[in-house]
Every structure is written in structure tokens, then in C-alpha cells.
Amino acid sequence: MASIHEEELHEPLEWDSPLYRTAIAQYDQAVPHADIDPDVAERLRFPERAFIVSCPVRLDTGQRVVFPGYRVQHSSVLGPTKGGIRYDPEVTLGECAALAVWMTWKCALLRLPYGGAKGGVRCSPRQMSQGELERLTRRFTSELLPIIGPKEDIPAPDMATNEQTMAWMMDTYSMQMGHAVPEIVTGKPISIGGSVFRHEATGAGVVMTVARACDRLGWRLADQRCVVQGFGNVGGIASHELVERGATVIAVSDVSGGVYDPAGLDIATMSAYAKEHGSLEGWPTGARISNEELLELECDILVLAARENQVTLENAPNLRCKLIAEGANGPISLTADAILSERRIPILPDVLTNAGGVTVSYFEWVQDLGRLFWGRDEIRAKLSEKLNDAFDRVWEISTEKDLTLRTSALVAGIKDVGAALEARGLYP
Ligand code: NAD
């Protein structure tokens, strides 16, 4: 297959971005160990499809604003594409493309019959009312109709989107079809076909992965002091699960900054406060610290559950943790990754550590298609089994080939997608 690498075109491709370059650089590090055909490897460097829309929305003031939106589908080799929808001022085509690539490896690593996708709208959700968010979501869903579907591409929540957002998406899609189609999205309310334990799945999965790593390292999770960046769906639930398992959470943070108490924080009360006030701003106890300070606190386990690119060349040398868990996608830059690897701080990579979300999303989709629903204990047990199986395969590759856990996780995912693509062949 002739190469169309970006250098040779002299111009970056439309989805080029710093995050996409990170995703591809990681891919390039892993591919030589994945034993796949070079033509297949070349094809997987590119998303299959990228869709750009603009969504006019009436604000509460009567003013109309046009918001740009994106959906990128990286690979449909193994099945429909799957991935979150985020609302954030920094959403770009290039960011969605990188996140879609990671979703492909994540789904393959967990042996889910999906490929990767990601989408979002560039907006400031914290400044928008519920009515404005609803109108934006319904218009964005309508714009996506040509490319989404239960057998084509199935959205889910991501940053600043939640069960309610998914309910509006499901309703908008169903209205167009003339009947209820719960299987069009996952992460929706239980009352319309959502799955029990989906809300908790990503954060709980982070802690299941951390627990497995502690076992392998010979540590007791209950003895660990943890710091968590990000206190939303992933970080909030992960903090709660850590406390449930006896660990001490000494600091957490969100967009308003961090709170630190070496004696341990009252996570349940803080979660209720953040839910009521929209963030931890104004939380009365513990020392207030910045997000930068939080990352450099001395601790055993650092959970990164906010957003991409938080650990960089500047702060990687100053981190004082013994293990990092990536709850967020892409929170560590490439250069920081190399520094931490040299410092021998193990990183539980995003494609494994936050895969609990997409795994229970898969369970939700299967339940919707079968119109038969499972209980919480059954789902939790099935999730734990899948994550442990993926963890063990990653650990084995890492030990056998002397690779980082990140490269090992990517190798496992890329190997399976590559084998499927090779078996299917090149169309036409
Ligand atoms: P969320 O919107 O519920 O929470 C994000 C949290 O991060 C909030 O507390 C926010 O205040 C905080 N935050 C934002 N910017 C920050 C900054 N610069 N510094 C510190 N904190 C900041 O989103 P979420 O669903 O918890 O997603 C968080 C990350 O996890 C994202 O990278 C997302 O892609 C990833 N992820 C989410 C899921 C899921 O099921 N929700 C699944 C897999 C991966």
C-alpha cells in the first residue's frame, strides 16, 4: 500500500493535532511488536471517516449561536464504532480523531466487538442552561443521523455529558425512526434501557485495575495513600471505590482546584457537595491547593481522571508517586511518558484502566438488543472478569517482551484489529 504519510504530503491532514500525533506516535512504538502485515499497519494509521457539522442553537436570551461539532470513526473492522460525546471549549476534529484511535485499541483489548469513535461539540457547557444543552444535543444528534445507528456507531457520555444527554440523544433518534431505539446510545438512564452499574463502571473499573496491579506488585490496596485529579464521573467514583476498599484518598481536585488533607478526605460528603454546587469551589475543610501542586504531592497512587495532557515535560520529573492510573484519556504527554518510564514509575494505561465504561456500555447494548436485563452483581462480576483478563494479557506481554504497560496494552489491541483486517482483506 503506497504511503501517504503527512511528511510526504507537505501539509498536515485535516485531523492532525498534537493529541493525534501522540496517539500515532504511541501506535508507531507498539506496531513493530504486534506482528501485523505492513499494509494493514499503514491503513490503521488513519480514521475511516471524519464528519464535521455546525449546529445552530437558540439560547435562552433569544440569540442564535452556531456550534461546531465532530464525529470521527477510526475503525469498523470488528463491528460498529463506539465512543463518547464530549462538550468542551477545546473540542476539535484532531482531538476527536486521537480519542477515536485509542477507542479502537481499547475495544479490541477488552475483546468487545466494536471499533473506535469519538465526537463532541465545541462549547462551554458550564455556562449553558439545561434548555440550551437540550437544544444543542437534539440538533447535534439530528446532524449525526447519517452516520450513527445501533449497527453503525453508538455514542456514549464523556466530558460534560451524562445520562440526561444520552436520554435526549435516544429520544431524538427514536423520534426519527418512529419507535423507541434504546440501543442507539449507552450510558442512558435505567428507565429507558440503561444498564445498572454503567454510571459507576469507569471509576469502578479504574479501581479494579489498580487492585490487580497492587496484587502483582505485592502491595495491599488498603495501605495506599491516593491522590485523584478530576472529581467528575470517573474521578468521583474512583475516589469512592478507593475509600470503599480501605485506601486513603488524601487529595482530589476539579476544575476549581484541589483539596488536600493528609489524614484523608470525606469523599461521600465532598461528592454530594460537588453535585449540588457544580464543583468543589467553596468546599470548607482541608487545605486548598492548585492542580499543579496536587500532581506533585507525595503519595503511593496517583489517579489522573480529569483530561488529556496533564503530566508533561515540565512536571513529570517532579511527580512523587509510586504508581499512576490513567482514568482520563491521554493525560500523560509522550515526553512525560518517557521520563516516567526512565524513573521506573509504572503507568496503568488509559486503554486498559478506563475501559470499564465501554465494557459496561457493551453490556448495556447487548441487554437492549436482547430486551433482557441483568442485575448489578452479575454486571460487576462480568466487568471484573473482563478487566482482569485484559490486565493479565497486558502484564504478560510486558514481562515477556520487556515493554511498558502502555505499549503492551496497545500491542494486544493492535494485534487483534490487525488480524481481523488481514482476514477481511482489502475492499474491493
Ligand atoms: P466529567 O465531566 O464528569 O468530569 C471531569 C472532571 O475533571 C470534573 O471534575 C472537572 O471539573 C475536572 N477537570 C476538568 N478540567 C480540569 C483541569 N484542567 N484540571 C483539573 N480538573 C479538571 O468527565 P468524566 O466522564 O469523568 O471524564 C474524565 C476523563 O475520563 C476524560 O478524559 C474522559 O475522556 C475519560 N473517560 C470517561 C469515561 C466515562 O465513562 N465517563 C470513560 C472512559 C474515559
Short mmCIF file of C-alpha atoms and ligand atoms in Angstrom, two decimals:
data_model
loop_
_atom_site.label_atom_id
_atom_site.label_comp_id
_atom_site.label_asym_id
_atom_site.label_seq_id
_atom_site.Cartn_x
_atom_site.Cartn_y
_atom_site.Cartn_z
CA MET A 1 0.00 0.00 0.00
CA ALA A 2 1.55 3.34 -1.03
CA SER A 3 2.21 5.53 1.94
CA ILE A 4 0.61 8.92 2.34
CA HIS A 5 2.42 9.90 5.49
CA GLU A 6 1.90 13.51 6.33
CA GLU A 7 5.53 14.49 5.77
CA GLU A 8 5.21 13.38 2.15
CA LEU A 9 2.09 15.44 1.55
CA HIS A 10 3.93 18.51 2.92
CA GLU A 11 0.74 19.51 4.66
CA PRO A 12 -0.89 18.07 7.75
CA LEU A 13 -4.04 16.01 7.15
CA GLU A 14 -7.28 17.56 8.38
CA TRP A 15 -7.37 15.61 11.64
CA ASP A 16 -3.78 16.44 12.56
CA SER A 17 -3.40 17.78 16.14
CA PRO A 18 -0.90 17.41 18.98
CA LEU A 19 -3.10 14.73 20.56
CA TYR A 20 -3.45 12.83 17.26
CA ARG A 21 0.32 12.91 16.84
CA THR A 22 0.64 11.47 20.36
CA ALA A 23 -1.80 8.66 19.51
CA ILE A 24 0.07 7.85 16.29
CA ALA A 25 3.50 8.06 17.94
CA GLN A 26 2.29 5.54 20.55
CA TYR A 27 0.95 3.36 17.72
CA ASP A 28 4.31 3.52 15.95
CA GLN A 29 6.05 2.40 19.15
CA ALA A 30 3.72 -0.60 19.51
CA VAL A 31 3.26 -1.76 15.91
CA PRO A 32 6.69 -3.42 15.49
CA HIS A 33 5.80 -5.75 18.38
CA ALA A 34 2.30 -6.57 17.12
CA ASP A 35 3.38 -8.78 14.25
CA ILE A 36 0.93 -7.48 11.64
CA ASP A 37 1.16 -7.03 7.89
CA PRO A 38 2.78 -3.66 6.95
CA ASP A 39 -0.11 -2.73 4.60
CA VAL A 40 -2.59 -3.41 7.39
CA ALA A 41 -0.44 -1.38 9.79
CA GLU A 42 -0.42 1.54 7.37
CA ARG A 43 -4.21 1.51 6.96
CA LEU A 44 -4.77 1.64 10.72
CA ARG A 45 -2.86 4.93 10.98
CA PHE A 46 -5.92 6.73 9.57
CA PRO A 47 -9.51 7.15 10.72
CA GLU A 48 -12.04 5.62 8.32
CA ARG A 49 -14.36 8.60 8.45
CA ALA A 50 -14.49 12.11 9.93
CA PHE A 51 -17.70 14.11 10.00
CA ILE A 52 -17.94 17.86 10.67
CA VAL A 53 -21.24 19.61 11.40
CA SER A 54 -22.39 23.02 12.56
CA CYS A 55 -25.30 23.29 14.96
CA PRO A 56 -27.35 26.47 15.21
CA VAL A 57 -28.92 26.74 18.66
CA ARG A 58 -31.33 29.27 20.17
CA LEU A 59 -30.01 30.48 23.54
CA ASP A 60 -32.33 31.46 26.41
CA THR A 61 -31.77 35.13 25.51
CA GLY A 62 -33.22 34.53 22.04
CA GLN A 63 -29.80 34.92 20.41
CA ARG A 64 -28.75 32.19 17.95
CA VAL A 65 -25.25 30.72 18.12
CA VAL A 66 -23.64 28.20 15.76
CA PHE A 67 -21.56 25.48 17.46
CA PRO A 68 -19.08 23.28 15.56
CA GLY A 69 -19.43 19.53 16.16
CA TYR A 70 -17.45 16.46 15.14
CA ARG A 71 -17.62 12.69 14.97
CA VAL A 72 -14.65 10.57 13.96
CA GLN A 73 -14.87 6.82 13.30
CA HIS A 74 -11.48 5.16 13.31
CA SER A 75 -12.17 1.51 12.56
CA SER A 76 -15.27 -0.58 11.82
CA VAL A 77 -13.34 -3.79 11.18
CA LEU A 78 -14.60 -5.61 14.28
CA GLY A 79 -18.12 -4.16 14.44
CA PRO A 80 -19.95 -0.87 14.94
CA THR A 81 -17.87 2.03 16.17
CA LYS A 82 -18.25 3.12 19.79
CA GLY A 83 -17.17 6.18 21.71
CA GLY A 84 -18.16 9.14 23.83
CA ILE A 85 -19.51 12.56 23.03
CA ARG A 86 -17.84 15.47 24.86
CA TYR A 87 -18.88 19.08 25.30
CA ASP A 88 -15.84 21.27 25.89
CA PRO A 89 -14.32 24.55 24.59
CA GLU A 90 -11.26 22.60 23.39
CA VAL A 91 -13.04 20.01 21.23
CA THR A 92 -11.53 19.79 17.74
CA LEU A 93 -11.58 17.34 14.87
CA GLY A 94 -7.99 16.37 15.74
CA GLU A 95 -8.81 15.72 19.38
CA CYS A 96 -11.76 13.50 18.41
CA ALA A 97 -9.55 11.62 15.92
CA ALA A 98 -6.95 10.82 18.58
CA LEU A 99 -9.60 9.68 21.05
CA ALA A 100 -11.24 7.52 18.33
CA VAL A 101 -7.91 5.78 17.66
CA TRP A 102 -7.50 4.96 21.36
CA MET A 103 -11.07 3.64 21.49
CA THR A 104 -10.24 1.12 18.75
CA TRP A 105 -7.35 -0.38 20.73
CA LYS A 106 -9.37 -0.25 23.96
CA CYS A 107 -12.33 -2.19 22.50
CA ALA A 108 -10.01 -4.76 20.92
CA LEU A 109 -8.01 -5.15 24.14
CA LEU A 110 -11.23 -5.87 26.06
CA ARG A 111 -12.38 -8.20 23.24
CA LEU A 112 -15.53 -6.18 22.56
CA PRO A 113 -16.96 -6.45 19.01
CA TYR A 114 -16.52 -2.74 18.34
CA GLY A 115 -14.18 -0.24 16.71
CA GLY A 116 -13.34 3.22 17.98
CA ALA A 117 -15.16 6.53 17.51
CA LYS A 118 -15.33 9.84 19.36
CA GLY A 119 -17.28 13.05 18.94
CA GLY A 120 -18.09 16.30 20.54
CA VAL A 121 -19.22 19.87 20.32
CA ARG A 122 -17.00 22.89 20.91
CA CYS A 123 -18.96 24.84 23.54
CA SER A 124 -18.75 25.97 27.18
CA PRO A 125 -21.21 23.60 28.88
CA ARG A 126 -20.77 25.12 32.34
CA GLN A 127 -22.10 28.40 31.02
CA MET A 128 -25.15 26.86 29.34
CA SER A 129 -28.60 26.23 30.81
CA GLN A 130 -30.30 22.81 30.72
CA GLY A 131 -32.62 24.10 27.99
CA GLU A 132 -29.68 25.25 25.85
CA LEU A 133 -27.87 21.94 26.36
CA GLU A 134 -31.01 20.05 25.37
CA ARG A 135 -31.50 22.07 22.18
CA LEU A 136 -27.81 21.67 21.31
CA THR A 137 -27.92 17.90 21.93
CA ARG A 138 -31.06 17.38 19.85
CA ARG A 139 -29.67 19.41 16.94
CA PHE A 140 -26.27 17.71 17.12
CA THR A 141 -27.98 14.27 17.14
CA SER A 142 -30.05 15.23 14.08
CA GLU A 143 -26.89 16.31 12.26
CA LEU A 144 -25.25 12.97 13.10
CA LEU A 145 -28.20 10.86 11.76
CA PRO A 146 -26.44 9.88 8.50
CA ILE A 147 -23.58 8.18 10.34
CA ILE A 148 -24.88 6.86 13.68
CA GLY A 149 -27.03 3.79 14.33
CA PRO A 150 -27.14 0.71 16.59
CA LYS A 151 -25.24 -1.28 13.96
CA GLU A 152 -23.08 1.60 12.73
CA ASP A 153 -21.91 3.91 15.52
CA ILE A 154 -23.15 4.06 19.12
CA PRO A 155 -22.41 7.22 21.18
CA ALA A 156 -21.92 7.34 24.97
CA PRO A 157 -21.20 10.03 27.60
CA ASP A 158 -17.81 11.68 28.01
CA MET A 159 -16.63 15.00 29.48
CA ALA A 160 -19.61 17.21 30.48
CA THR A 161 -22.19 14.84 29.01
CA ASN A 162 -24.20 12.41 31.13
CA GLU A 163 -27.29 10.19 31.38
CA GLN A 164 -29.57 13.12 30.55
CA THR A 165 -27.59 13.96 27.41
CA MET A 166 -27.91 10.33 26.30
CA ALA A 167 -31.67 10.38 27.01
CA TRP A 168 -32.07 13.41 24.68
CA MET A 169 -29.98 11.68 22.01
CA MET A 170 -32.01 8.47 22.31
CA ASP A 171 -35.29 10.39 22.13
CA THR A 172 -34.22 12.45 19.11
CA TYR A 173 -33.07 9.34 17.22
CA SER A 174 -36.18 7.35 18.21
CA MET A 175 -38.50 10.16 17.05
CA GLN A 176 -36.91 9.98 13.60
CA MET A 177 -37.28 6.18 13.46
CA GLY A 178 -40.87 6.18 14.73
CA HIS A 179 -40.20 3.74 17.58
CA ALA A 180 -38.00 3.51 20.68
CA VAL A 181 -34.39 2.61 19.85
CA PRO A 182 -32.62 2.30 23.22
CA GLU A 183 -29.61 0.58 21.61
CA ILE A 184 -28.61 3.79 19.76
CA VAL A 185 -26.70 5.11 22.80
CA THR A 186 -25.25 3.72 26.02
CA GLY A 187 -24.92 5.42 29.38
CA LYS A 188 -28.60 6.40 29.34
CA PRO A 189 -31.00 6.36 32.32
CA ILE A 190 -32.09 2.90 33.51
CA SER A 191 -35.74 3.88 32.94
CA ILE A 192 -35.19 3.92 29.14
CA GLY A 193 -32.98 0.85 28.76
CA GLY A 194 -29.80 1.92 30.53
CA SER A 195 -27.80 -0.65 32.43
CA VAL A 196 -27.39 -0.81 36.15
CA PHE A 197 -23.75 -0.12 37.10
CA ARG A 198 -22.98 1.82 33.87
CA HIS A 199 -22.78 5.10 35.80
CA GLU A 200 -20.15 3.66 38.16
CA ALA A 201 -18.41 1.42 35.61
CA THR A 202 -15.47 3.60 34.53
CA GLY A 203 -14.45 4.72 38.03
CA ALA A 204 -15.02 1.24 39.48
CA GLY A 205 -13.01 -0.25 36.61
CA VAL A 206 -10.12 2.11 37.37
CA VAL A 207 -10.00 0.75 40.91
CA MET A 208 -10.38 -2.90 39.79
CA THR A 209 -7.30 -2.34 37.59
CA VAL A 210 -5.40 -0.61 40.40
CA ALA A 211 -6.29 -3.51 42.73
CA ARG A 212 -4.99 -6.08 40.21
CA ALA A 213 -1.77 -4.09 39.84
CA CYS A 214 -1.34 -3.93 43.64
CA ASP A 215 -1.69 -7.73 43.77
CA ARG A 216 1.02 -8.12 41.13
CA LEU A 217 3.29 -5.63 42.89
CA GLY A 218 2.76 -7.28 46.27
CA TRP A 219 1.08 -4.22 47.78
CA ARG A 220 -2.08 -4.06 49.93
CA LEU A 221 -4.52 -1.58 48.35
CA ALA A 222 -5.83 -0.74 51.85
CA ASP A 223 -2.38 0.60 52.80
CA GLN A 224 -2.11 3.03 49.87
CA ARG A 225 -2.39 6.82 50.02
CA CYS A 226 -4.02 8.08 46.85
CA VAL A 227 -4.35 11.39 45.01
CA VAL A 228 -7.10 11.81 42.40
CA GLN A 229 -7.16 14.56 39.76
CA GLY A 230 -10.67 15.15 38.37
CA PHE A 231 -13.79 14.74 40.52
CA GLY A 232 -16.44 14.09 37.88
CA ASN A 233 -17.89 10.77 36.81
CA VAL A 234 -14.58 8.90 36.64
CA GLY A 235 -12.59 10.61 39.42
CA GLY A 236 -15.52 10.92 41.83
CA ILE A 237 -16.49 7.25 41.59
CA ALA A 238 -12.84 6.09 41.62
CA SER A 239 -12.26 8.07 44.85
CA HIS A 240 -15.33 6.49 46.39
CA GLU A 241 -14.26 2.96 45.36
CA LEU A 242 -10.74 3.50 46.73
CA VAL A 243 -12.18 4.50 50.10
CA GLU A 244 -14.57 1.50 49.99
CA ARG A 245 -11.53 -0.76 49.66
CA GLY A 246 -9.82 0.83 52.66
CA ALA A 247 -7.33 3.09 50.83
CA THR A 248 -6.85 6.70 51.98
CA VAL A 249 -7.64 9.47 49.49
CA ILE A 250 -5.52 12.40 50.65
CA ALA A 251 -6.27 14.86 47.82
CA VAL A 252 -8.75 15.40 44.99
CA SER A 253 -9.25 18.22 42.52
CA ASP A 254 -11.52 19.50 39.81
CA VAL A 255 -11.55 22.49 37.51
CA SER A 256 -11.84 24.80 40.56
CA GLY A 257 -8.59 23.47 42.14
CA GLY A 258 -7.65 20.86 44.73
CA VAL A 259 -8.30 19.93 48.36
CA TYR A 260 -5.62 18.20 50.47
CA ASP A 261 -5.78 16.54 53.87
CA PRO A 262 -3.01 14.07 54.78
CA ALA A 263 -5.40 12.38 57.23
CA GLY A 264 -7.81 11.51 54.38
CA LEU A 265 -10.84 13.22 52.84
CA ASP A 266 -14.54 12.64 53.40
CA ILE A 267 -15.27 11.62 49.80
CA ALA A 268 -19.00 10.90 50.21
CA THR A 269 -19.75 14.38 51.59
CA MET A 270 -17.47 16.05 49.05
CA SER A 271 -19.24 14.24 46.17
CA ALA A 272 -22.63 15.42 47.43
CA TYR A 273 -21.23 18.97 47.69
CA ALA A 274 -19.76 18.89 44.16
CA LYS A 275 -23.05 17.57 42.79
CA GLU A 276 -25.02 20.34 44.46
CA HIS A 277 -22.63 23.22 43.62
CA GLY A 278 -21.30 22.04 40.24
CA SER A 279 -17.71 21.85 41.57
CA LEU A 280 -15.62 21.79 44.76
CA GLU A 281 -15.35 25.58 44.77
CA GLY A 282 -16.01 26.81 48.31
CA TRP A 283 -15.51 23.39 49.99
CA PRO A 284 -14.78 24.40 53.59
CA THR A 285 -12.29 21.89 55.04
CA GLY A 286 -8.76 20.73 54.16
CA ALA A 287 -6.02 22.81 52.54
CA ARG A 288 -6.80 24.37 49.14
CA ILE A 289 -4.08 23.60 46.60
CA SER A 290 -3.73 24.13 42.85
CA ASN A 291 -4.00 21.33 40.31
CA GLU A 292 -0.26 21.69 39.63
CA GLU A 293 0.53 21.21 43.34
CA LEU A 294 -1.82 18.25 43.57
CA LEU A 295 0.01 16.35 40.84
CA GLU A 296 3.31 16.74 42.67
CA LEU A 297 2.10 15.60 46.12
CA GLU A 298 3.92 12.71 47.70
CA CYS A 299 1.63 9.64 47.56
CA ASP A 300 1.53 5.98 46.56
CA ILE A 301 -1.03 6.05 43.76
CA LEU A 302 -1.87 8.99 41.50
CA VAL A 303 -5.15 8.64 39.58
CA LEU A 304 -5.43 11.01 36.60
CA ALA A 305 -9.15 11.36 35.90
CA ALA A 306 -9.58 14.91 34.54
CA ARG A 307 -8.46 15.34 30.96
CA GLU A 308 -5.61 14.95 28.47
CA ASN A 309 -2.09 16.35 28.71
CA GLN A 310 -1.83 16.98 32.46
CA VAL A 311 1.59 15.39 33.04
CA THR A 312 4.15 16.94 30.73
CA LEU A 313 7.87 17.54 30.26
CA GLU A 314 7.66 20.26 32.94
CA ASN A 315 6.11 18.35 35.83
CA ALA A 316 6.99 14.69 35.08
CA PRO A 317 10.39 14.98 36.84
CA ASN A 318 8.63 16.30 39.98
CA LEU A 319 5.98 13.61 40.46
CA ARG A 320 6.34 11.81 43.80
CA CYS A 321 4.01 8.81 43.38
CA LYS A 322 4.85 5.11 43.04
CA LEU A 323 2.12 4.15 40.53
CA ILE A 324 -0.05 6.12 38.09
CA ALA A 325 -3.52 5.08 36.89
CA GLU A 326 -4.88 6.82 33.80
CA GLY A 327 -8.63 7.23 34.33
CA ALA A 328 -8.71 10.03 31.74
CA ASN A 329 -7.74 9.56 28.12
CA GLY A 330 -4.25 10.74 27.18
CA PRO A 331 -3.39 12.54 30.47
CA ILE A 332 0.38 11.96 30.03
CA SER A 333 2.30 13.52 27.13
CA LEU A 334 4.75 11.45 25.10
CA THR A 335 7.82 13.12 26.60
CA ALA A 336 6.44 12.76 30.12
CA ASP A 337 5.78 9.09 29.39
CA ALA A 338 9.45 8.57 28.53
CA ILE A 339 10.60 10.43 31.67
CA LEU A 340 8.32 8.36 33.93
CA SER A 341 9.42 5.15 32.27
CA GLU A 342 13.05 6.12 32.94
CA ARG A 343 12.10 6.93 36.55
CA ARG A 344 10.55 3.44 36.75
CA ILE A 345 7.12 4.72 37.79
CA PRO A 346 4.66 2.21 36.31
CA ILE A 347 1.69 3.65 34.42
CA LEU A 348 -1.59 1.75 34.13
CA PRO A 349 -2.55 3.00 30.67
CA ASP A 350 -5.88 4.59 29.71
CA VAL A 351 -6.84 1.94 27.13
CA LEU A 352 -6.88 -0.62 29.94
CA THR A 353 -7.60 1.39 33.08
CA ASN A 354 -10.67 3.35 31.96
CA ALA A 355 -12.09 0.52 29.82
CA GLY A 356 -14.76 -0.27 32.43
CA GLY A 357 -17.00 2.35 30.83
CA VAL A 358 -17.04 0.93 27.33
CA THR A 359 -17.23 -2.61 28.68
CA VAL A 360 -20.45 -1.97 30.60
CA SER A 361 -21.64 0.09 27.62
CA TYR A 362 -21.23 -3.11 25.61
CA PHE A 363 -23.24 -5.00 28.25
CA GLU A 364 -25.92 -2.27 28.02
CA TRP A 365 -26.11 -2.56 24.21
CA VAL A 366 -26.36 -6.36 24.39
CA GLN A 367 -29.15 -6.10 27.00
CA ASP A 368 -31.01 -3.55 24.83
CA LEU A 369 -30.74 -5.73 21.72
CA GLY A 370 -31.97 -8.78 23.66
CA ARG A 371 -34.56 -6.81 25.69
CA LEU A 372 -33.38 -8.84 28.68
CA PHE A 373 -31.76 -7.11 31.67
CA TRP A 374 -29.12 -8.31 34.13
CA GLY A 375 -28.56 -7.49 37.81
CA ARG A 376 -25.86 -5.33 39.36
CA ASP A 377 -23.84 -8.18 40.89
CA GLU A 378 -23.81 -10.07 37.61
CA ILE A 379 -22.59 -6.98 35.71
CA ARG A 380 -19.94 -6.14 38.29
CA ALA A 381 -18.63 -9.71 38.18
CA LYS A 382 -18.61 -9.80 34.36
CA LEU A 383 -16.74 -6.45 34.28
CA SER A 384 -14.18 -7.62 36.78
CA GLU A 385 -13.61 -10.81 34.78
CA LYS A 386 -13.07 -8.90 31.52
CA LEU A 387 -10.75 -6.31 33.07
CA ASN A 388 -8.68 -8.93 34.89
CA ASP A 389 -8.34 -10.96 31.71
CA ALA A 390 -7.14 -7.88 29.77
CA PHE A 391 -4.82 -6.86 32.62
CA ASP A 392 -3.20 -10.32 32.71
CA ARG A 393 -2.63 -10.34 28.94
CA VAL A 394 -1.03 -6.88 29.14
CA TRP A 395 1.14 -7.85 32.10
CA GLU A 396 2.29 -10.99 30.29
CA ILE A 397 3.28 -9.11 27.12
CA SER A 398 5.08 -6.51 29.24
CA THR A 399 7.07 -9.18 31.09
CA GLU A 400 7.79 -11.32 28.02
CA LYS A 401 8.83 -8.51 25.69
CA ASP A 402 10.15 -6.05 28.30
CA LEU A 403 7.77 -3.30 27.16
CA THR A 404 5.93 -0.65 29.16
CA LEU A 405 2.37 -1.48 30.18
CA ARG A 406 1.12 1.15 27.69
CA THR A 407 2.94 -0.32 24.72
CA SER A 408 1.90 -3.82 25.82
CA ALA A 409 -1.77 -2.81 26.00
CA LEU A 410 -1.56 -1.26 22.54
CA VAL A 411 0.21 -4.33 21.17
CA ALA A 412 -2.62 -6.55 22.45
CA GLY A 413 -5.29 -4.33 20.86
CA ILE A 414 -3.47 -3.70 17.57
CA LYS A 415 -2.73 -7.41 17.11
CA ASP A 416 -6.42 -8.34 17.16
CA VAL A 417 -7.59 -5.49 14.91
CA GLY A 418 -4.72 -6.20 12.50
CA ALA A 419 -5.57 -9.91 12.33
CA ALA A 420 -9.24 -9.11 11.61
CA LEU A 421 -8.36 -6.62 8.89
CA GLU A 422 -5.97 -9.05 7.29
CA ALA A 423 -8.62 -11.79 7.31
CA ARG A 424 -11.24 -9.50 5.75
CA GLY A 425 -8.84 -8.22 3.08
CA LEU A 426 -8.88 -5.01 1.07
CA TYR A 427 -12.21 -3.98 -0.49
CA PRO A 428 -12.83 -4.02 -3.46
P1 NAD B 1 -16.68 14.77 33.86
O1 NAD B 1 -17.03 15.96 33.08
O2 NAD B 1 -17.72 14.02 34.62
O3 NAD B 1 -15.51 15.13 34.91
C1 NAD B 1 -14.33 15.78 34.57
C2 NAD B 1 -13.71 16.29 35.86
O4 NAD B 1 -12.42 16.86 35.58
C3 NAD B 1 -14.52 17.40 36.53
O5 NAD B 1 -14.42 17.24 37.93
C4 NAD B 1 -13.82 18.66 36.07
O6 NAD B 1 -14.02 19.76 36.94
C5 NAD B 1 -12.39 18.20 36.10
N1 NAD B 1 -11.48 18.97 35.26
C6 NAD B 1 -11.67 19.46 34.01
N2 NAD B 1 -10.59 20.15 33.61
C7 NAD B 1 -9.69 20.07 34.62
C8 NAD B 1 -8.38 20.57 34.81
N3 NAD B 1 -7.77 21.28 33.87
N4 NAD B 1 -7.76 20.29 35.98
C9 NAD B 1 -8.37 19.55 36.93
N5 NAD B 1 -9.61 19.06 36.81
C10 NAD B 1 -10.25 19.33 35.67
O7 NAD B 1 -15.91 13.80 32.84
P2 NAD B 1 -15.59 12.25 33.01
O8 NAD B 1 -16.65 11.48 32.29
O9 NAD B 1 -15.28 11.95 34.43
O10 NAD B 1 -14.28 12.15 32.10
C11 NAD B 1 -12.98 12.43 32.61
C12 NAD B 1 -11.95 11.74 31.71
O11 NAD B 1 -12.21 10.33 31.67
C13 NAD B 1 -11.95 12.20 30.25
O12 NAD B 1 -10.63 12.14 29.76
C14 NAD B 1 -12.79 11.14 29.57
O13 NAD B 1 -12.47 11.02 28.17
C15 NAD B 1 -12.36 9.91 30.33
N6 NAD B 1 -13.29 8.77 30.27
C16 NAD B 1 -14.57 8.89 30.70
C17 NAD B 1 -15.42 7.78 30.64
C18 NAD B 1 -16.82 7.81 31.18
O14 NAD B 1 -17.48 6.76 31.18
N7 NAD B 1 -17.33 8.93 31.65
C19 NAD B 1 -14.94 6.57 30.11
C20 NAD B 1 -13.62 6.48 29.69
C21 NAD B 1 -12.81 7.60 29.78
#
